[in-house]
Amino acid sequence: MQRRVVFDGKLLPMLLVAPQLAVTLVFFFWPAAEAVYFSTQAQDAFGLSTEFVGLDNFRAVFADPAYLHSLGVTAVFSVSVTLLAMLPALLLAVMADRVVRFAAVYKTALMLPYAVAPAIAGVLWLFLFAPGIGIVANMLRWLGIDWNYVLNGDQALLLVIVAAAWKQLSYNFLFFLAGLQAIPKSLLEAASIDGAGGFHRFRTVVLPLLSPTTFFLFVVDVVYAFFETFGVIHAVTGGGPSKATEILIYKVYYDGMVGLDLGGSSAQSVILMVIVIALTAIQFRYVERKVHY
Amino acid sequence: MLSVRTLALATAALSTTALAVPAHADPVEIQWWHAMAGKNGELVNQFADEFNKSQPDYKVVPVFKGGYADALNAGIAAFRAGQAPAILQVFEVGTATMMAAKGAVKPVYQVMADAGEKFDPQSYLPAITGYYSTKDGKMLSFPFNSSTPVMYINKDAFKKAGLDPNAPPKTWPEFFDDAKKLKAGGSACGFTIGWMAWTQLEVFSAWHNKPIATDENGIGGTDTKLEINGPLQVKHLQDLVNAAKDKSFDYAGRTTEPEAKFVSGECAMIQTSSGGYGVFKANAKFDFGVAPLPYYPDVAGAPQNTIIGGASLWVMGGKKPAEYKGVAKFLSFLSQTPIQVRWHEQTGYLPITKAAFEETGKEGFYDKTPGFDVAIKELTNKAPTENSKGLRLGNLPQIRDIVAEEVEAALNGTKTPKEALDSAVSRGDVLLRQFQKTAS
């Protein structure tokens, strides 16, 4: 039974949500509206000449093979990052949950990467894997592997996927651990008495009870892969080689900030916004059915 | 300002202590947005300080805005909001963008003329100012920091491989040959290359007196098409691909990344910006030499002259006459020989006046630091031709990226050099047409 909190009057609750609403309005709705407006305009970088072009920018975006390529890269990238950030996190959380001695040490160590800023994380990976200066890169070359991600697109994509997943692993670990610790011991003991083995217990008791956490992380990780991986990609590959790591968010930045094509870049961010809203809606509609709260 | 002065005078009259009252209003503030980090940024601040102390009327305020692209974007965003700085540093590839923005910028020659500043375009090095001037030689922006590609060699590696460290390769065939020998003689890689699109296509073409694009490389108009897929460029890229195959060439990135491979001793030779000198001097644990870029001896007229990279200072439009006067004074101040000599010697960027170049030579600086004058010699090797006085293409930052992408595709074997360069030209031309539409 939950205890319901009821406010008398309307002023206090409104006051309490006002700051959050203000932040959302200023930092989300306003820029989003600007993007929608700009996406229908064609203008030079300095804003000296502006004309309304309707949906021309969107047509140009979808006619651009580089954009379609970027869509494909984003699909591979986001699926890989989400899986790679979630599965090992779950495994580590289960392990950490069983550790008795030095548990705090392990847990702290596993949470550390989350405190690293994305750009810094990118640079760390760069120092390990950059051909020429990277420690790991030199080891790989010594082993006879032709490691050069500035020329090899597959290697570059692999590297940014791993770097981005590593960054998000801690966050997932933390939530999985909290989820695991919320599972009543009595349930697991009951299952043991019924003769369920370790893996069977995990599959039939732990996983279903973890499903709200898993679902939440799934949504968060997809959004992370779409947006917050920008820093890692910017620092490690800059979208290269030959656009092999140019995900949608990077292309928005590149076409807008480097290309100074504000109309095209805004059209892309509107499309990106629609994609992520649609993905989240689909997740809530279809995936959430499998969640037991 | 009247009220401020009245107040100041009243205060002075009332106070019993002798207050120093300025006989004039506050100095006019001039915002200078730039992208000079580290040592270069310190010098920028020093120059502004010295200028501010040298006269009472104007105050230059330098603001560091991050990388070149960031500075340009900050300037553009500020202009749109009506808050543009008076002076904006823009990298050379942004030149066409700035020129097309009529009303957003005020050409330097006009700023100088309006302010009545003494300004003689003849006192500047044409190889540098040509890049930022109209066809008839009017200076549009002030070349602040200019560089050009040179070749650096690791003399110790040369000795180890049994090559003469005082005879760097002069031609491309010799260069590729030495690279193989260096690799056989113990270097992990023969050579690497920084700023590939700039050094191996743009400057390479000018150095061999071949056009980069029609209409005098775009200086003649926006109706320009890329021409970097000529037989010579294709042959050269094929040679580079071959060198990459036998590992005497190691490609390591599009901008300055490969420089780490030279500093670490891994690659025995590198072609990159003359601005890399300071970094190599500070970090290389071996004796290195600087030499001119190699050329193909069977090309008539090669070597011609190189073209510059780096950045220039643009004066933004829509400011008050007083501010423009201050800007003109400050640009004159920056053109002074002692200032230019200091900038040149401490950063490795080129001096922009003939006087500063001669002065540096007289001081014996080039004798003390051999190789430091290679860049200037390359730039002034011959009188510039239509193919070698500069480059002015819209959307050049992206075009450079396209060229780099296609070169990468050739190097990793997914395209032949001919296919790669043809594709670079056709993709680049699309961007040129887009620019033509917005600029006209």
XYZ file of C-alpha atoms in Angstrom:
733
model
C 0.000 0.000 0.000
C 1.411 3.369 -1.002
C 0.697 6.385 1.087
C -0.661 9.099 -1.196
C 0.451 12.639 -0.639
C -2.266 15.157 -1.338
C -1.649 18.909 -1.586
C -4.286 21.368 -0.449
C -4.781 23.966 -3.145
C -3.004 24.292 -6.470
C -0.390 26.994 -5.925
C 2.230 24.999 -4.040
C 2.422 22.028 -6.442
C 2.633 24.425 -9.376
C 5.405 26.365 -7.693
C 7.257 23.142 -7.039
C 7.195 21.997 -10.659
C 7.749 25.479 -12.091
C 11.590 25.416 -12.040
C 11.674 22.059 -13.809
C 9.157 23.250 -16.376
C 11.104 26.452 -16.949
C 14.306 24.509 -17.552
C 12.539 22.172 -19.974
C 10.992 25.086 -21.827
C 14.207 27.064 -22.152
C 16.580 24.187 -22.861
C 14.351 21.827 -24.807
C 11.178 23.246 -26.278
C 12.577 26.579 -27.329
C 15.652 25.187 -29.189
C 13.502 22.421 -30.672
C 11.057 24.994 -31.997
C 13.957 27.015 -33.404
C 15.262 23.897 -35.165
C 11.860 23.261 -36.717
C 11.730 26.878 -37.899
C 15.264 26.873 -39.335
C 14.674 23.569 -41.101
C 12.229 25.317 -43.440
C 14.604 28.163 -44.277
C 17.574 28.453 -46.603
C 20.040 31.060 -45.457
C 23.700 31.875 -45.731
C 25.929 31.473 -42.692
C 25.724 35.114 -41.680
C 21.952 35.316 -41.914
C 22.246 38.065 -44.530
C 19.750 36.429 -46.856
C 16.952 34.134 -45.754
C 14.198 32.543 -47.765
C 11.422 30.131 -46.929
C 11.924 26.855 -48.804
C 9.272 24.630 -47.261
C 10.419 21.018 -47.169
C 13.341 21.422 -49.598
C 15.903 20.883 -46.864
C 14.265 17.581 -45.917
C 14.195 16.457 -49.548
C 17.864 17.318 -49.911
C 18.719 15.400 -46.747
C 16.942 12.235 -47.873
C 18.440 12.506 -51.373
C 21.929 12.669 -49.912
C 23.649 9.248 -50.003
C 25.902 10.384 -47.162
C 22.826 10.810 -44.966
C 21.497 7.354 -45.748
C 24.939 5.971 -45.003
C 24.908 7.819 -41.688
C 21.527 6.260 -40.852
C 23.036 2.813 -41.377
C 26.068 3.619 -39.263
C 23.796 4.926 -36.510
C 21.719 1.719 -36.533
C 24.798 -0.507 -36.180
C 26.341 1.832 -33.645
C 23.347 2.278 -31.362
C 22.375 -1.413 -31.291
C 25.972 -2.437 -30.582
C 26.520 0.204 -27.915
C 23.243 -0.627 -26.158
C 23.937 -4.371 -26.058
C 27.581 -3.935 -25.160
C 26.734 -1.498 -22.397
C 23.966 -3.635 -20.894
C 24.998 -7.303 -21.005
C 28.415 -7.008 -19.352
C 26.899 -4.568 -16.856
C 24.332 -7.168 -15.844
C 26.999 -9.846 -15.547
C 29.205 -7.582 -13.433
C 26.263 -6.570 -11.265
C 25.385 -10.199 -10.586
C 29.016 -10.912 -9.714
C 29.371 -7.839 -7.516
C 26.116 -8.702 -5.792
C 27.590 -12.035 -4.659
C 30.886 -10.659 -3.401
C 31.095 -10.325 0.332
C 34.645 -9.199 1.030
C 35.847 -5.842 -0.367
C 32.451 -5.396 -2.018
C 32.684 -1.624 -1.706
C 36.059 -1.571 -3.457
C 34.772 -3.536 -6.436
C 31.639 -1.484 -6.700
C 33.534 1.810 -6.561
C 35.992 0.630 -9.204
C 33.141 -0.382 -11.493
C 31.417 2.951 -11.089
C 34.500 5.079 -11.777
C 34.195 5.374 -15.572
C 30.856 7.130 -15.144
C 32.654 10.069 -13.548
C 34.790 10.599 -16.654
C 33.612 13.255 -19.094
C 32.876 11.862 -22.574
C 35.574 13.918 -24.276
C 38.141 12.858 -21.667
C 37.075 9.235 -22.080
C 37.609 9.645 -25.806
C 41.093 11.015 -25.279
C 41.941 8.156 -22.901
C 40.982 5.623 -25.576
C 42.890 7.675 -28.091
C 46.061 7.405 -26.016
C 45.630 3.651 -25.880
C 44.751 3.015 -29.501
C 46.061 5.890 -31.627
C 48.355 4.489 -34.286
C 51.829 5.784 -33.555
C 51.417 6.886 -29.958
C 48.946 4.367 -28.526
C 50.265 1.761 -26.138
C 47.768 -0.902 -27.157
C 48.130 0.089 -30.812
C 51.847 -0.559 -30.639
C 51.271 -3.930 -28.938
C 48.794 -4.936 -31.638
C 51.278 -3.968 -34.340
C 53.980 -5.908 -32.567
C 51.669 -8.924 -32.652
C 51.445 -8.476 -36.400
C 47.913 -7.034 -36.492
C 47.659 -4.177 -38.955
C 45.988 -1.775 -36.527
C 45.330 1.609 -38.126
C 41.877 2.941 -37.437
C 42.588 6.215 -39.256
C 42.439 4.199 -42.485
C 40.374 1.188 -41.509
C 36.706 2.094 -41.037
C 35.712 -1.164 -39.341
C 38.429 -0.777 -36.746
C 37.381 2.825 -36.154
C 33.738 1.879 -35.661
C 34.694 -0.964 -33.322
C 36.834 1.403 -31.283
C 34.153 4.083 -30.798
C 31.533 1.420 -29.997
C 33.713 -0.063 -27.280
C 34.682 3.356 -25.927
C 31.064 4.557 -25.851
C 29.824 1.324 -24.257
C 32.561 1.393 -21.629
C 31.475 4.870 -20.657
C 27.858 3.790 -20.103
C 28.683 0.450 -18.461
C 29.001 1.962 -14.978
C 25.629 3.631 -15.115
C 23.971 0.362 -16.101
C 25.936 -1.543 -13.491
C 24.745 0.802 -10.787
C 21.081 0.396 -11.676
C 21.312 -3.372 -12.125
C 22.990 -3.674 -8.763
C 20.290 -1.610 -7.099
C 17.671 -3.743 -8.866
C 19.290 -6.959 -7.714
C 19.497 -5.779 -4.134
C 15.804 -4.943 -4.187
C 14.873 -8.568 -4.880
C 13.603 -10.153 -1.676
C 15.943 -12.880 -0.417
C 12.961 -14.982 0.642
C 11.929 -15.503 -2.977
C 15.332 -16.833 -3.939
C 15.432 -19.057 -0.871
C 12.018 -20.432 -1.716
C 13.174 -21.185 -5.234
C 16.232 -22.973 -3.876
C 14.124 -25.118 -1.597
C 12.035 -26.038 -4.646
C 15.231 -27.317 -6.201
C 15.984 -24.540 -8.708
C 19.663 -24.292 -9.605
C 21.605 -21.055 -9.852
C 20.975 -20.316 -13.507
C 17.384 -21.471 -13.346
C 16.787 -19.194 -10.375
C 18.314 -16.301 -12.279
C 16.179 -16.928 -15.343
C 12.838 -17.475 -13.647
C 13.039 -15.252 -10.580
C 15.738 -12.613 -10.924
C 15.292 -11.604 -14.568
C 11.527 -11.001 -14.411
C 11.930 -9.007 -11.235
C 14.717 -7.004 -12.859
C 12.626 -6.254 -15.932
C 11.582 -2.721 -14.914
C 15.239 -1.819 -14.424
C 16.213 -3.477 -17.692
C 13.525 -1.643 -19.571
C 14.447 1.684 -18.084
C 18.111 1.144 -18.962
C 17.209 0.033 -22.461
C 15.432 3.324 -23.127
C 18.174 5.394 -21.515
C 20.982 3.547 -23.346
C 19.383 3.966 -26.756
C 19.044 7.686 -26.154
C 22.638 7.747 -24.886
C 23.889 5.976 -28.019
C 22.051 8.449 -30.216
C 23.143 11.677 -28.532
C 25.669 11.544 -25.758
C 28.269 9.577 -27.679
C 29.109 12.717 -29.631
C 32.024 13.569 -27.338
C 33.675 10.197 -27.746
C 33.358 10.240 -31.545
C 34.513 13.831 -31.789
C 37.622 13.109 -29.752
C 38.539 9.736 -31.250
C 37.667 9.682 -34.954
C 35.947 12.928 -35.913
C 33.454 10.831 -37.864
C 36.138 9.290 -40.063
C 37.728 7.502 -41.833
C 35.558 8.119 -44.892
C 32.498 8.740 -42.675
C 32.713 5.239 -41.194
C 31.848 6.589 -37.729
C 29.623 9.497 -38.725
C 26.491 8.864 -36.706
C 23.485 11.159 -37.138
C 24.274 13.469 -34.236
C 27.818 13.958 -35.534
C 26.537 14.763 -38.985
C 24.185 17.371 -37.532
C 27.172 19.004 -35.850
C 29.436 18.711 -38.871
C 26.988 20.071 -41.440
C 25.915 22.870 -39.119
C 29.155 23.930 -37.458
C 31.749 23.048 -40.095
C 29.576 23.182 -43.198
C 27.642 26.225 -41.972
C 24.551 24.756 -43.639
C 21.998 25.739 -41.015
C 18.909 24.691 -42.952
C 20.195 21.201 -43.736
C 21.570 20.729 -40.254
C 18.296 21.810 -38.643
C 16.330 19.491 -40.911
C 18.585 16.659 -39.772
C 18.080 17.471 -36.103
C 14.320 17.535 -36.599
C 14.509 14.085 -38.231
C 16.741 12.871 -35.413
C 14.276 14.182 -32.858
C 11.423 12.355 -34.611
C 13.436 9.117 -34.772
C 14.250 9.118 -31.078
C 10.717 10.096 -30.038
C 9.374 7.287 -32.253
C 11.857 4.767 -30.874
C 10.973 5.644 -27.305
C 7.254 5.443 -28.081
C 7.744 2.001 -29.653
C 9.688 0.859 -26.631
C 6.961 1.965 -24.291
C 4.272 0.444 -26.440
C 5.734 -2.960 -27.207
C 8.670 -3.677 -24.971
C 7.014 -2.483 -21.802
C 4.365 -5.191 -22.083
C 6.998 -7.690 -21.101
C 7.798 -5.743 -17.950
C 6.470 -6.892 -14.599
C 6.248 -4.101 -12.074
C 30.091 60.492 -22.123
C 29.408 64.074 -21.073
C 27.911 63.033 -17.791
C 30.870 60.863 -16.962
C 33.231 63.729 -17.625
C 31.188 66.196 -15.679
C 31.126 63.770 -12.807
C 34.853 63.212 -13.049
C 35.536 66.934 -13.084
C 33.180 67.517 -10.198
C 34.874 64.777 -8.245
C 38.247 66.292 -9.009
C 37.096 69.717 -7.940
C 35.618 68.421 -4.722
C 38.371 66.103 -3.686
C 41.240 67.512 -1.740
C 43.649 64.874 -2.998
C 45.012 65.404 -6.503
C 43.007 62.953 -8.525
C 44.400 61.952 -11.866
C 41.656 62.936 -14.213
C 41.841 61.524 -17.721
C 41.705 64.386 -20.175
C 39.642 62.246 -22.549
C 36.863 59.697 -22.459
C 37.397 55.985 -21.828
C 39.364 54.215 -24.561
C 37.297 52.673 -27.356
C 37.154 48.919 -26.829
C 38.066 46.661 -29.761
C 37.170 42.982 -29.433
C 39.593 40.583 -31.105
C 38.399 36.984 -31.253
C 41.064 34.433 -32.058
C 41.987 30.745 -32.007
C 45.586 30.967 -30.835
C 46.275 28.580 -27.963
C 49.387 27.996 -25.831
C 52.492 29.943 -26.709
C 50.808 31.645 -29.678
C 47.988 32.814 -27.438
C 50.449 34.318 -24.944
C 51.997 36.364 -27.732
C 48.571 37.535 -28.882
C 47.891 38.838 -25.371
C 51.307 40.508 -25.224
C 50.760 42.294 -28.539
C 47.382 43.585 -27.368
C 48.887 44.767 -24.073
C 51.738 46.576 -25.768
C 49.377 48.253 -28.204
C 47.081 49.358 -25.367
C 50.020 50.825 -23.448
C 51.375 52.568 -26.546
C 48.396 54.913 -26.911
C 45.458 56.086 -24.777
C 42.546 56.041 -27.232
C 41.928 52.383 -27.997
C 41.892 49.181 -26.028
C 42.219 45.864 -27.858
C 40.660 42.971 -25.942
C 41.768 39.551 -27.237
C 39.351 36.683 -26.552
C 40.310 33.046 -27.118
C 37.445 31.183 -28.768
C 38.778 27.621 -29.135
C 39.775 26.039 -32.449
C 39.537 27.734 -35.828
C 36.097 26.307 -36.603
C 34.853 27.338 -33.156
C 36.157 30.881 -33.572
C 34.499 31.231 -36.962
C 31.199 29.886 -35.623
C 31.346 32.121 -32.577
C 31.972 35.104 -34.852
C 29.097 34.191 -37.130
C 26.703 33.572 -34.248
C 27.708 36.902 -32.687
C 27.215 38.695 -35.994
C 23.705 37.269 -36.289
C 22.944 38.567 -32.820
C 24.403 41.980 -33.653
C 27.304 41.427 -31.255
C 30.174 40.714 -33.645
C 33.748 41.404 -32.547
C 35.619 44.098 -34.477
C 38.360 41.653 -35.463
C 37.879 37.942 -36.128
C 40.624 35.456 -36.887
C 39.520 33.074 -39.654
C 41.497 30.131 -41.040
C 42.529 30.316 -44.657
C 39.891 27.816 -45.807
C 37.192 30.169 -44.523
C 38.379 32.985 -46.821
C 35.739 32.488 -49.523
C 32.995 32.272 -46.898
C 34.050 35.594 -45.405
C 34.424 37.263 -48.782
C 30.953 36.224 -49.850
C 29.491 37.719 -46.694
C 29.139 41.234 -48.114
C 28.026 43.558 -45.376
C 29.276 41.229 -42.676
C 32.899 42.229 -43.234
C 34.781 45.393 -44.091
C 37.818 44.880 -46.371
C 41.129 45.786 -44.752
C 42.232 48.110 -47.561
C 39.064 50.140 -46.980
C 39.509 50.190 -43.209
C 43.013 51.581 -43.711
C 41.949 54.143 -46.312
C 38.971 55.424 -44.252
C 41.166 55.830 -41.200
C 43.898 57.555 -43.176
C 46.466 55.027 -41.942
C 49.657 54.788 -43.968
C 49.266 51.512 -45.819
C 51.524 50.276 -48.566
C 50.519 46.885 -49.953
C 53.964 46.741 -51.588
C 55.701 46.333 -48.247
C 54.058 42.944 -47.680
C 55.178 39.617 -49.137
C 52.935 39.024 -52.199
C 53.137 35.263 -51.761
C 51.287 35.762 -48.490
C 49.006 38.734 -49.115
C 47.966 37.425 -52.554
C 45.946 34.726 -50.857
C 43.826 37.331 -49.102
C 43.585 39.960 -51.859
C 41.230 40.658 -54.750
C 42.338 39.986 -58.296
C 43.602 43.539 -58.589
C 45.626 43.289 -55.409
C 43.387 44.937 -52.792
C 43.954 43.400 -49.367
C 40.714 42.022 -47.939
C 41.965 40.546 -44.703
C 45.157 40.908 -42.721
C 47.421 37.831 -42.917
C 48.189 37.236 -39.277
C 49.644 33.746 -39.032
C 50.770 32.047 -42.206
C 52.569 28.784 -42.760
C 53.416 26.549 -45.692
C 54.266 22.832 -45.969
C 57.899 21.778 -45.656
C 59.751 18.471 -45.302
C 61.449 17.477 -42.069
C 64.019 14.683 -41.901
C 65.389 12.755 -38.927
C 69.131 13.142 -39.427
C 70.012 10.362 -36.974
C 67.830 7.912 -38.886
C 69.520 9.006 -42.118
C 72.948 8.249 -40.640
C 71.763 4.902 -39.342
C 70.481 3.931 -42.782
C 73.738 4.956 -44.413
C 72.266 8.068 -46.080
C 73.803 11.525 -46.040
C 71.884 13.576 -43.435
C 72.942 16.782 -45.177
C 71.513 15.718 -48.524
C 67.753 15.350 -48.083
C 65.901 14.013 -51.124
C 65.169 16.732 -53.702
C 62.748 14.910 -56.007
C 59.826 12.558 -55.395
C 61.619 9.536 -56.903
C 64.587 10.188 -54.588
C 62.161 10.709 -51.705
C 60.384 7.354 -52.203
C 63.756 5.669 -52.674
C 65.170 7.115 -49.443
C 61.989 6.110 -47.622
C 62.562 2.464 -48.611
C 66.204 2.658 -47.558
C 65.270 4.236 -44.226
C 62.763 1.468 -43.567
C 65.342 -1.167 -44.467
C 67.879 0.674 -42.343
C 65.973 0.396 -39.085
C 63.190 3.017 -39.098
C 59.724 1.608 -38.406
C 58.386 3.712 -41.250
C 60.025 5.734 -43.988
C 57.731 8.753 -44.017
C 54.366 10.080 -42.965
C 52.343 13.125 -44.047
C 50.378 15.738 -42.126
C 47.489 17.786 -43.583
C 47.223 15.401 -46.512
C 44.629 17.298 -48.579
C 46.503 20.570 -48.157
C 50.069 19.319 -48.640
C 49.621 16.538 -51.227
C 46.899 18.003 -53.432
C 46.505 21.747 -52.976
C 50.123 22.720 -52.402
C 51.444 19.821 -54.496
C 49.526 21.168 -57.500
C 50.783 24.740 -57.020
C 54.368 23.497 -56.477
C 54.177 21.828 -59.908
C 52.371 24.812 -61.464
C 49.200 22.800 -62.009
C 45.743 24.283 -61.347
C 43.775 23.245 -58.264
C 40.531 24.637 -59.705
C 39.377 26.667 -62.706
C 39.069 30.477 -62.557
C 42.570 30.903 -61.123
C 41.857 28.441 -58.309
C 38.603 30.251 -57.579
C 40.183 33.677 -57.118
C 38.633 34.719 -60.422
C 35.065 33.850 -59.447
C 32.681 31.411 -57.820
C 31.992 29.617 -61.102
C 34.905 27.319 -60.374
C 35.449 23.570 -60.716
C 38.049 21.364 -59.062
C 40.922 20.129 -61.208
C 42.870 17.972 -58.792
C 42.241 14.801 -60.799
C 44.793 15.555 -63.504
C 47.285 12.912 -64.665
C 50.048 14.259 -62.400
C 47.929 14.163 -59.231
C 46.673 10.656 -60.088
C 50.227 9.464 -60.682
C 51.324 11.008 -57.389
C 48.519 9.383 -55.422
C 49.401 6.056 -57.068
C 52.999 6.514 -55.877
C 51.742 7.223 -52.354
C 49.498 4.147 -52.444
C 52.447 2.014 -53.539
C 54.559 3.418 -50.718
C 51.747 2.637 -48.262
C 51.630 -0.933 -49.592
C 55.285 -1.632 -48.904
C 54.913 0.184 -45.568
C 57.541 2.788 -46.315
C 54.644 5.262 -45.915
C 52.435 5.257 -42.858
C 49.252 7.332 -43.019
C 48.256 8.507 -39.577
C 45.475 11.058 -39.891
C 44.241 14.166 -41.663
C 45.758 17.028 -39.701
C 48.575 17.118 -37.152
C 48.229 13.537 -35.816
C 51.071 12.176 -37.973
C 53.488 14.646 -36.376
C 53.625 12.426 -33.279
C 55.087 9.652 -35.424
C 57.939 11.882 -36.518
C 58.644 13.227 -33.027
C 58.709 9.704 -31.578
C 61.301 8.687 -34.178
C 58.988 6.101 -35.692
C 58.867 7.791 -39.120
C 62.126 9.164 -40.441
C 60.597 11.857 -42.695
C 57.435 13.956 -42.631
C 55.861 16.610 -44.824
C 53.735 18.959 -42.786
C 53.207 22.618 -41.878
C 56.199 24.871 -41.216
C 54.302 25.751 -38.050
C 55.294 22.323 -36.700
C 58.874 23.512 -36.221
C 58.410 24.655 -32.647
C 56.778 21.384 -31.594
C 59.580 19.334 -33.150
C 62.263 21.568 -31.641
C 60.753 21.159 -28.192
C 60.045 17.428 -28.300
C 62.283 15.578 -30.759
C 65.116 13.667 -29.106
C 67.116 13.575 -32.317
C 68.763 15.960 -34.719
C 66.353 17.009 -37.467
C 66.681 19.019 -40.651
C 64.196 21.037 -42.728
C 64.168 20.848 -46.503
C 61.977 22.062 -49.364
C 59.176 19.808 -50.606
C 60.241 17.297 -53.257
C 59.059 17.682 -56.876
C 58.750 15.532 -59.980
C 61.732 16.521 -62.160
C 59.969 15.632 -65.411
C 57.288 18.288 -64.843
C 58.060 21.494 -66.737
C 58.531 24.496 -64.465
C 58.595 22.539 -61.199
C 59.266 23.588 -58.532
C 57.085 26.690 -58.803
C 56.147 28.118 -55.391
C 54.061 26.877 -52.488
C 50.870 28.460 -51.147
C 50.092 29.354 -47.584
C 47.920 27.966 -44.853
C 47.173 29.441 -41.454
C 44.733 32.260 -40.761
C 44.052 35.948 -41.294
C 42.271 38.721 -39.415
C 38.947 39.903 -40.811
C 37.379 43.194 -39.823
C 33.669 42.762 -39.209
C 31.068 45.139 -40.619
C 28.595 47.397 -38.853
C 30.950 49.008 -36.343
C 31.370 52.666 -35.392
C 33.979 54.801 -37.245
C 35.958 55.225 -33.999
C 36.323 51.473 -33.702
C 37.527 51.186 -37.299
C 40.106 53.873 -36.627
C 41.394 51.835 -33.719
C 41.416 48.647 -35.787
C 43.449 50.408 -38.495
C 45.937 51.647 -35.910
C 46.216 48.164 -34.434
C 46.840 46.532 -37.829
C 49.593 49.093 -38.465
C 51.003 48.226 -35.069
C 51.004 44.512 -35.934
C 52.800 45.232 -39.224
C 55.786 46.810 -37.460
C 59.033 45.019 -38.095
C 59.956 44.264 -34.440
C 56.499 42.766 -33.815
C 56.647 40.658 -36.969
C 60.182 39.453 -36.196
C 59.137 38.371 -32.712
C 56.047 36.575 -34.025
C 58.103 34.794 -36.688
C 60.972 33.715 -34.414
C 58.835 32.619 -31.498
C 56.044 30.774 -33.307
C 57.503 29.593 -36.613
C 54.753 31.408 -38.516
C 55.977 33.503 -41.434
C 56.670 37.228 -41.239
C 54.292 39.088 -43.543
C 56.525 42.018 -44.476
C 59.695 42.019 -46.547
C 61.346 44.203 -43.909
C 60.688 41.674 -41.133
C 62.113 38.836 -43.205
C 65.271 40.827 -43.973
C 65.624 41.904 -40.344
C 65.387 38.302 -39.122
C 68.145 37.393 -41.563
C 70.329 40.302 -40.439
C 70.003 39.224 -36.826
C 71.574 35.937 -37.898
C 68.527 33.991 -36.734
C 68.494 31.745 -39.795
C 72.182 30.875 -39.277
C 71.427 29.855 -35.692
C 68.339 27.843 -36.636
C 69.073 26.247 -40.009
C 66.005 25.297 -41.994
C 63.850 28.032 -40.477
C 63.857 29.961 -43.731
C 62.891 27.030 -45.972
C 59.215 28.019 -45.809
C 59.856 31.572 -47.002
C 62.167 30.347 -49.743
C 59.506 27.939 -51.002
C 56.854 30.654 -50.998
C 59.059 33.102 -52.862
C 60.760 30.535 -55.110
C 59.242 32.084 -58.247
C 56.737 34.823 -59.010
C 53.304 33.263 -58.363
C 51.278 32.120 -61.375
C 47.521 31.725 -61.762
C 47.978 28.229 -60.374
C 50.102 29.153 -57.401
C 49.091 32.518 -55.971
C 46.424 31.067 -53.761
C 43.143 29.257 -53.513
C 39.647 30.573 -52.927
C 36.912 27.979 -52.804
C 33.613 28.130 -50.983
C 32.888 25.307 -48.535
C 36.612 24.526 -48.523
C 36.599 23.019 -45.007
C 34.211 20.293 -46.230
C 35.963 19.954 -49.582
C 39.185 19.242 -47.720
C 37.420 16.562 -45.742
C 36.033 15.041 -48.942
C 39.505 14.964 -50.476
C 40.871 13.347 -47.320
C 38.080 10.747 -47.369
C 38.783 9.828 -50.987
C 42.539 9.690 -50.431
C 41.868 7.373 -47.478
C 39.737 5.191 -49.746
C 42.634 4.974 -52.219
C 45.131 4.188 -49.462
C 43.064 1.390 -47.977
C 42.525 -0.108 -51.416
C 38.757 0.357 -51.802
C 39.253 2.691 -54.796
C 41.907 3.245 -57.438
C 43.653 6.638 -57.272
C 41.854 7.743 -60.444
C 38.428 6.731 -59.076
C 39.174 8.399 -55.749
C 40.238 11.730 -57.242
C 37.414 11.752 -59.805
C 34.976 11.175 -56.974
C 36.607 13.930 -54.880
C 36.191 16.332 -57.803
C 32.551 15.473 -58.496
C 31.585 15.598 -54.803
C 33.550 18.796 -54.289
C 31.941 20.443 -57.316
C 28.493 19.853 -55.804
C 29.561 21.921 -52.787
C 31.047 24.579 -55.059
C 27.743 24.905 -56.906
C 25.882 25.213 -53.600
C 28.238 27.960 -52.552
C 27.855 29.706 -55.881
C 24.090 29.833 -55.292
C 24.338 31.400 -51.832
C 27.205 33.734 -52.725
C 25.690 35.321 -55.812
